[in-house]
Short mmCIF file of C-alpha atoms in Angstrom, two decimals:
data_model
loop_
_atom_site.label_atom_id
_atom_site.label_comp_id
_atom_site.label_asym_id
_atom_site.label_seq_id
_atom_site.Cartn_x
_atom_site.Cartn_y
_atom_site.Cartn_z
CA MET A 261 16.96 -24.40 34.79
CA ARG A 262 13.41 -25.81 34.60
CA LYS A 263 12.33 -23.46 37.42
CA TYR A 264 13.93 -20.58 35.44
CA PHE A 265 11.93 -21.36 32.23
CA LEU A 266 8.74 -21.79 34.24
CA CYS A 267 9.26 -18.40 35.81
CA LEU A 268 9.84 -16.90 32.30
CA LEU A 269 6.72 -18.56 30.97
CA THR A 270 4.69 -17.17 33.98
CA LEU A 271 6.02 -13.60 33.43
CA PHE A 272 5.28 -13.85 29.74
CA THR A 273 1.74 -15.11 30.34
CA PHE A 274 1.33 -12.17 32.77
CA TYR A 275 2.49 -9.76 30.03
CA LEU A 276 0.04 -11.19 27.57
CA ASN A 277 -2.80 -10.77 30.13
CA ALA A 278 -1.78 -7.27 31.01
CA THR A 279 -1.46 -6.01 27.39
CA GLY A 280 -4.41 -8.04 26.12
CA GLN A 281 -2.42 -9.75 23.50
CA ASN A 282 -3.97 -13.16 24.47
CA ASN A 283 -7.32 -11.51 23.39
CA ARG A 284 -6.11 -10.96 19.87
CA ILE A 285 -8.73 -11.95 17.26
CA ARG A 286 -7.10 -14.12 14.49
CA VAL A 287 -8.73 -13.55 11.02
CA LEU A 288 -8.09 -15.57 8.02
CA VAL A 289 -9.48 -14.46 4.57
CA PHE A 290 -9.47 -16.75 1.62
CA GLY A 291 -9.60 -15.59 -1.99
CA ALA A 292 -9.27 -17.36 -5.29
CA HIS A 293 -6.89 -14.65 -6.80
CA PRO A 294 -4.24 -12.34 -5.36
CA ASP A 295 -6.60 -9.28 -5.09
CA ASP A 296 -9.82 -11.04 -4.02
CA CYS A 297 -9.24 -10.75 -0.26
CA ASP A 298 -8.53 -7.10 -0.56
CA ILE A 299 -11.83 -6.54 -2.42
CA SER A 300 -13.92 -8.47 -0.09
CA SER A 301 -12.44 -7.65 3.24
CA GLY A 302 -9.70 -5.00 2.86
CA GLY A 303 -11.70 -2.61 5.04
CA VAL A 304 -12.38 -4.93 8.00
CA ALA A 305 -8.65 -6.07 7.74
CA ALA A 306 -7.56 -2.57 8.17
CA LEU A 307 -9.77 -2.06 11.17
CA TYR A 308 -8.63 -5.29 12.76
CA ALA A 309 -4.87 -4.63 12.04
CA ALA A 310 -5.15 -1.04 13.42
CA SER A 311 -6.42 -2.50 16.71
CA GLY A 312 -3.61 -5.01 17.12
CA HIS A 313 -5.46 -8.17 15.81
CA ALA A 314 -3.94 -10.62 13.55
CA VAL A 315 -5.05 -10.77 9.84
CA LYS A 316 -3.85 -13.00 7.17
CA PHE A 317 -4.90 -13.11 3.49
CA VAL A 318 -4.57 -16.28 1.45
CA SER A 319 -4.93 -16.63 -2.33
CA LEU A 320 -5.51 -20.08 -3.57
CA THR A 321 -4.14 -19.33 -7.03
CA ASN A 322 -1.18 -17.41 -8.19
CA GLY A 323 -3.11 -15.29 -10.61
CA ASP A 324 -0.85 -16.17 -13.59
CA LYS A 325 -3.71 -15.80 -16.22
CA GLY A 326 -5.30 -12.46 -15.17
CA HIS A 327 -3.89 -10.08 -17.57
CA GLN A 328 -4.35 -9.17 -21.36
CA LYS A 329 -0.57 -8.87 -22.27
CA ILE A 330 1.51 -10.91 -19.84
CA SER A 331 1.02 -14.32 -18.32
CA GLY A 332 2.69 -17.32 -16.61
CA GLY A 333 5.63 -16.93 -14.21
CA GLU A 334 6.16 -13.33 -15.08
CA LEU A 335 2.60 -12.31 -14.12
CA ALA A 336 2.59 -14.62 -11.08
CA GLN A 337 5.85 -13.06 -9.79
CA ARG A 338 4.37 -9.51 -10.42
CA ARG A 339 1.06 -10.31 -8.62
CA TYR A 340 2.96 -11.90 -5.66
CA LYS A 341 4.92 -8.64 -5.17
CA GLU A 342 1.73 -6.77 -5.31
CA THR A 343 0.33 -8.93 -2.56
CA GLN A 344 3.37 -8.11 -0.35
CA GLU A 345 3.00 -4.52 -0.95
CA VAL A 346 -0.59 -4.79 0.16
CA ALA A 347 0.60 -6.71 3.31
CA ARG A 348 2.91 -3.82 4.14
CA ARG A 349 0.26 -1.24 3.55
CA LEU A 350 -2.49 -3.01 5.49
CA GLY A 351 -0.31 -4.47 8.25
CA VAL A 352 -1.34 -8.06 7.42
CA GLU A 353 0.21 -11.35 6.23
CA TYR A 354 -0.43 -12.41 2.66
CA GLU A 355 0.25 -15.95 1.34
CA VAL A 356 -0.18 -16.99 -2.35
CA LEU A 357 -0.45 -20.72 -3.21
CA ASP A 358 0.95 -21.95 -6.40
CA ASN A 359 -2.19 -23.13 -8.24
CA HIS A 360 -2.74 -21.92 -11.72
CA ASP A 361 -5.33 -19.22 -12.28
CA GLY A 362 -8.44 -20.68 -13.83
CA GLU A 363 -7.57 -24.19 -12.95
CA LEU A 364 -8.37 -24.45 -9.18
CA LEU A 365 -10.38 -27.57 -8.40
CA PRO A 366 -11.85 -28.83 -5.10
CA THR A 367 -9.41 -31.65 -4.66
CA LEU A 368 -8.38 -33.51 -1.55
CA GLU A 369 -4.94 -31.90 -1.86
CA ASN A 370 -6.41 -28.40 -1.90
CA ARG A 371 -8.77 -29.18 0.91
CA LEU A 372 -5.93 -30.28 3.08
CA ALA A 373 -4.04 -27.15 2.22
CA VAL A 374 -6.94 -25.15 3.38
CA ILE A 375 -7.34 -27.09 6.46
CA LYS A 376 -3.69 -26.71 7.23
CA ARG A 377 -3.69 -22.95 7.04
CA ILE A 378 -6.83 -22.49 9.19
CA ARG A 379 -5.19 -24.66 11.78
CA GLU A 380 -1.88 -23.08 11.68
CA TRP A 381 -3.30 -19.61 11.88
CA LYS A 382 -5.51 -20.77 14.86
CA ALA A 383 -8.23 -18.80 13.18
CA ASP A 384 -11.28 -17.40 15.11
CA LEU A 385 -12.79 -16.06 12.02
CA VAL A 386 -12.56 -17.32 8.45
CA ILE A 387 -13.91 -15.32 5.48
CA ALA A 388 -14.44 -16.72 2.00
CA PRO A 389 -16.48 -16.41 -1.10
CA ARG A 390 -19.77 -18.01 -1.53
CA PRO A 391 -19.79 -21.07 -3.77
CA ASN A 392 -22.24 -19.61 -6.31
CA ASP A 393 -20.23 -17.06 -8.50
CA TYR A 394 -19.49 -16.46 -12.18
CA HIS A 395 -15.76 -17.65 -11.76
CA PRO A 396 -15.00 -21.29 -11.17
CA ASP A 397 -11.96 -20.37 -8.97
CA HIS A 398 -14.27 -18.30 -6.76
CA ARG A 399 -16.81 -21.08 -6.58
CA TYR A 400 -14.25 -23.81 -5.70
CA THR A 401 -12.61 -21.55 -3.15
CA GLY A 402 -15.92 -21.22 -1.31
CA ILE A 403 -16.46 -25.11 -1.65
CA LEU A 404 -12.97 -25.82 -0.37
CA VAL A 405 -13.38 -23.59 2.62
CA GLN A 406 -16.89 -25.13 3.14
CA ASP A 407 -15.39 -28.64 3.01
CA ALA A 408 -12.74 -27.64 5.61
CA SER A 409 -15.20 -25.95 8.03
CA PHE A 410 -15.98 -28.94 10.19
CA LEU A 411 -12.77 -31.07 9.34
CA VAL A 412 -10.51 -28.48 11.00
CA ILE A 413 -11.57 -29.87 14.48
CA VAL A 414 -11.21 -33.58 13.48
CA PRO A 415 -7.84 -34.83 14.80
CA ASN A 416 -7.54 -37.72 12.51
CA ILE A 417 -7.75 -35.52 9.34
CA LEU A 418 -4.26 -34.18 8.58
CA SER A 419 -2.98 -35.42 11.82
CA SER A 420 0.45 -33.87 11.18
CA VAL A 421 -1.10 -30.38 12.18
CA PRO A 422 -2.93 -30.36 15.43
CA ALA A 423 -6.73 -29.80 15.15
CA LEU A 424 -8.35 -26.78 16.49
CA GLU A 425 -10.16 -27.12 19.80
CA ASN A 426 -12.90 -24.79 18.81
CA ASN A 427 -14.47 -24.40 15.46
CA PRO A 428 -14.07 -20.90 13.96
CA VAL A 429 -16.93 -18.86 12.71
CA PHE A 430 -17.02 -19.06 8.93
CA LEU A 431 -18.39 -16.18 6.87
CA TYR A 432 -19.21 -15.49 3.23
CA ALA A 433 -18.22 -12.20 1.76
CA ARG A 434 -20.71 -9.96 0.07
CA ASP A 435 -21.70 -10.67 -3.68
CA ASN A 436 -24.62 -9.73 -5.89
CA PHE A 437 -25.51 -13.11 -7.26
CA GLN A 438 -29.21 -14.01 -6.97
CA ARG A 439 -29.26 -17.61 -8.08
CA PRO A 440 -29.72 -20.16 -6.41
CA ASN A 441 -30.05 -17.79 -3.44
CA PRO A 442 -29.13 -14.25 -2.84
CA PHE A 443 -26.48 -13.02 -0.38
CA ARG A 444 -27.81 -12.58 3.24
CA PRO A 445 -26.17 -9.67 5.12
CA ASP A 446 -26.04 -11.12 8.69
CA ILE A 447 -23.09 -8.69 9.60
CA ALA A 448 -22.42 -5.28 8.20
CA ILE A 449 -19.35 -3.40 9.25
CA ASP A 450 -18.79 0.46 8.60
CA ILE A 451 -15.59 0.87 6.81
CA THR A 452 -16.03 4.59 5.87
CA PRO A 453 -13.12 5.61 8.32
CA VAL A 454 -10.72 3.20 6.64
CA PHE A 455 -12.05 3.34 3.04
CA PRO A 456 -8.89 5.30 1.85
CA LYS A 457 -6.85 2.42 3.48
CA LYS A 458 -8.70 -0.14 1.44
CA LEU A 459 -8.25 1.97 -1.75
CA ASP A 460 -4.52 2.06 -0.81
CA ALA A 461 -4.53 -1.80 -0.75
CA LEU A 462 -6.44 -2.00 -4.07
CA ASP A 463 -4.08 0.60 -5.53
CA ALA A 464 -1.07 -1.80 -4.96
CA HIS A 465 -2.64 -4.31 -7.37
CA VAL A 466 -1.63 -2.20 -10.37
CA SER A 467 -1.77 -5.17 -12.86
CA GLN A 468 -5.40 -5.62 -11.89
CA VAL A 469 -7.15 -2.37 -10.98
CA TYR A 470 -5.52 -0.28 -13.57
CA GLU A 471 -4.90 -2.73 -16.34
CA TRP A 472 -6.74 -6.08 -16.43
CA LEU A 473 -10.20 -5.16 -14.95
CA PRO A 474 -10.52 -1.98 -17.00
CA TRP A 475 -9.57 -3.92 -20.15
CA ILE A 476 -12.30 -6.50 -19.40
CA ASP A 477 -14.80 -3.67 -19.02
CA HIS A 478 -13.55 -1.90 -22.13
CA ASP A 479 -12.78 1.06 -19.91
CA THR A 480 -10.25 3.38 -21.50
CA THR A 481 -10.56 6.17 -18.96
CA VAL A 482 -7.79 5.06 -16.63
CA PRO A 483 -5.58 8.08 -15.92
CA THR A 484 -1.75 7.75 -16.13
CA ASN A 485 -0.99 10.20 -13.26
CA PRO A 486 -0.71 8.27 -9.89
CA GLU A 487 -2.80 10.94 -8.11
CA GLU A 488 -5.54 10.93 -10.66
CA ARG A 489 -5.53 7.18 -10.82
CA LYS A 490 -6.37 6.95 -7.06
CA LYS A 491 -9.21 9.42 -7.55
CA TRP A 492 -10.45 7.25 -10.54
CA LEU A 493 -10.09 4.22 -8.36
CA ALA A 494 -12.20 5.84 -5.57
CA LYS A 495 -14.87 6.71 -7.87
CA ARG A 496 -15.00 3.17 -9.44
CA TRP A 497 -15.18 1.51 -6.07
CA LEU A 498 -17.39 3.73 -4.17
CA GLY A 499 -20.49 2.31 -5.70
CA ARG A 500 -19.41 -1.12 -4.93
CA SER A 501 -19.01 -0.41 -1.26
CA GLN A 502 -22.22 1.44 -0.62
CA PRO A 503 -24.91 -0.31 1.54
CA SER A 504 -27.98 -1.91 -0.25
CA PRO A 505 -31.47 -1.59 1.35
CA GLU A 506 -30.94 -5.16 3.03
CA ILE A 507 -27.48 -4.02 4.32
CA LYS A 508 -28.87 -0.78 5.69
CA GLN A 509 -31.31 -2.79 7.72
CA THR A 510 -28.46 -4.91 9.06
CA LEU A 511 -26.41 -1.77 9.84
CA GLU A 512 -29.39 -0.51 12.01
CA LYS A 513 -29.29 -3.75 13.97
CA TRP A 514 -25.66 -3.48 14.90
CA TYR A 515 -25.24 0.34 14.93
CA GLY A 516 -28.59 1.80 15.79
CA ALA A 517 -30.70 3.93 13.22
CA ASP A 518 -28.77 7.15 13.78
CA LYS A 519 -25.13 5.80 13.22
CA ALA A 520 -26.36 3.43 10.33
CA ALA A 521 -27.77 6.41 8.39
CA LYS A 522 -24.24 7.96 8.33
CA VAL A 523 -22.43 4.95 6.90
CA ILE A 524 -21.12 5.46 3.40
CA ASN A 525 -18.80 2.54 2.84
CA VAL A 526 -19.49 -1.00 4.17
CA GLU A 527 -18.42 -4.66 4.03
CA ALA A 528 -21.04 -7.26 4.76
CA PHE A 529 -20.92 -10.97 5.54
CA GLU A 530 -23.23 -13.85 5.65
CA ILE A 531 -22.77 -16.49 8.38
CA CYS A 532 -21.98 -19.93 7.07
CA GLU A 533 -23.96 -22.78 8.84
CA TYR A 534 -21.11 -25.21 8.71
CA GLY A 535 -18.83 -23.67 11.28
CA LYS A 536 -19.60 -22.31 14.72
CA ARG A 537 -23.01 -20.69 14.77
CA PRO A 538 -22.35 -17.42 16.59
CA THR A 539 -24.74 -15.62 18.97
CA ASP A 540 -24.94 -11.86 18.79
CA ALA A 541 -22.74 -11.64 21.70
CA ASP A 542 -20.09 -13.73 19.75
CA ILE A 543 -20.33 -11.49 16.78
CA ARG A 544 -19.78 -8.37 18.91
CA ARG A 545 -16.58 -10.06 20.51
CA LEU A 546 -15.39 -11.02 17.10
CA PHE A 547 -16.00 -7.62 15.66
CA PRO A 548 -14.82 -5.30 18.33
CA MET A 549 -15.24 -2.37 15.93
CA LEU A 550 -18.91 -2.61 16.43
CA PRO A 551 -20.28 -0.24 19.01
CA ALA A 552 -21.93 -1.27 22.26
CA LYS A 553 -25.43 -2.70 21.76
CA PRO A 554 -27.46 0.25 20.63
#
């Protein structure tokens, strides 16, 4: 019997090698609220998923305060359903933790929850917000992931879940905050081909993109027709995804000047110093959608 199982294991390993499954990149994106991962990384998630790589989104709160008319369990349940629709549309996994919106704190319990998920996912790449942001939940999500970045390889921390042998690369998602230091675009990814896919993911967050966020902005122009809504959404998000002058320089590094000039929609990331410090070769391996060195 033992020889039989060993034979099966050998055949399975051969299959993985032959199909390239053992080379799957495992990406884990953390957000504070149930739409944050989509906003920061929905484009790259679509690119990874389309190529057979493994992507998981994790929201550290249940989003139960982010609406002008409903709240509590009713809103949390609605937002959870929206995340599962996003998971279906993008081909990713989506987990929502049961912390209250607006009440996230960088506690030991939450740190261990983040460590646990990074280890269980066996992440190669972890994306999170920077810890300087207008929203405390965003800031503390960044801090919690920072605090986990070294500890994921320490066996005696959360010993119930095996520590990772190799530290992942940790990245910050793009933002526009300037103090105490501006976002530095170390990596820029052209998401123009999958921008409609990102919009499709955002479109699933009806409670947010068509109700709550426009209400905050005093925007009363949201259409009621679903097709017109998506056009409105595209116009609203197009400006947020266009490359800044700094990001254009980064695009030229990774794509070459000719290809960089054609990029319309982009997602950019800053390398966190607390995880693995990747070489350019590491980055090209972790982002296989990048072209060969220009």
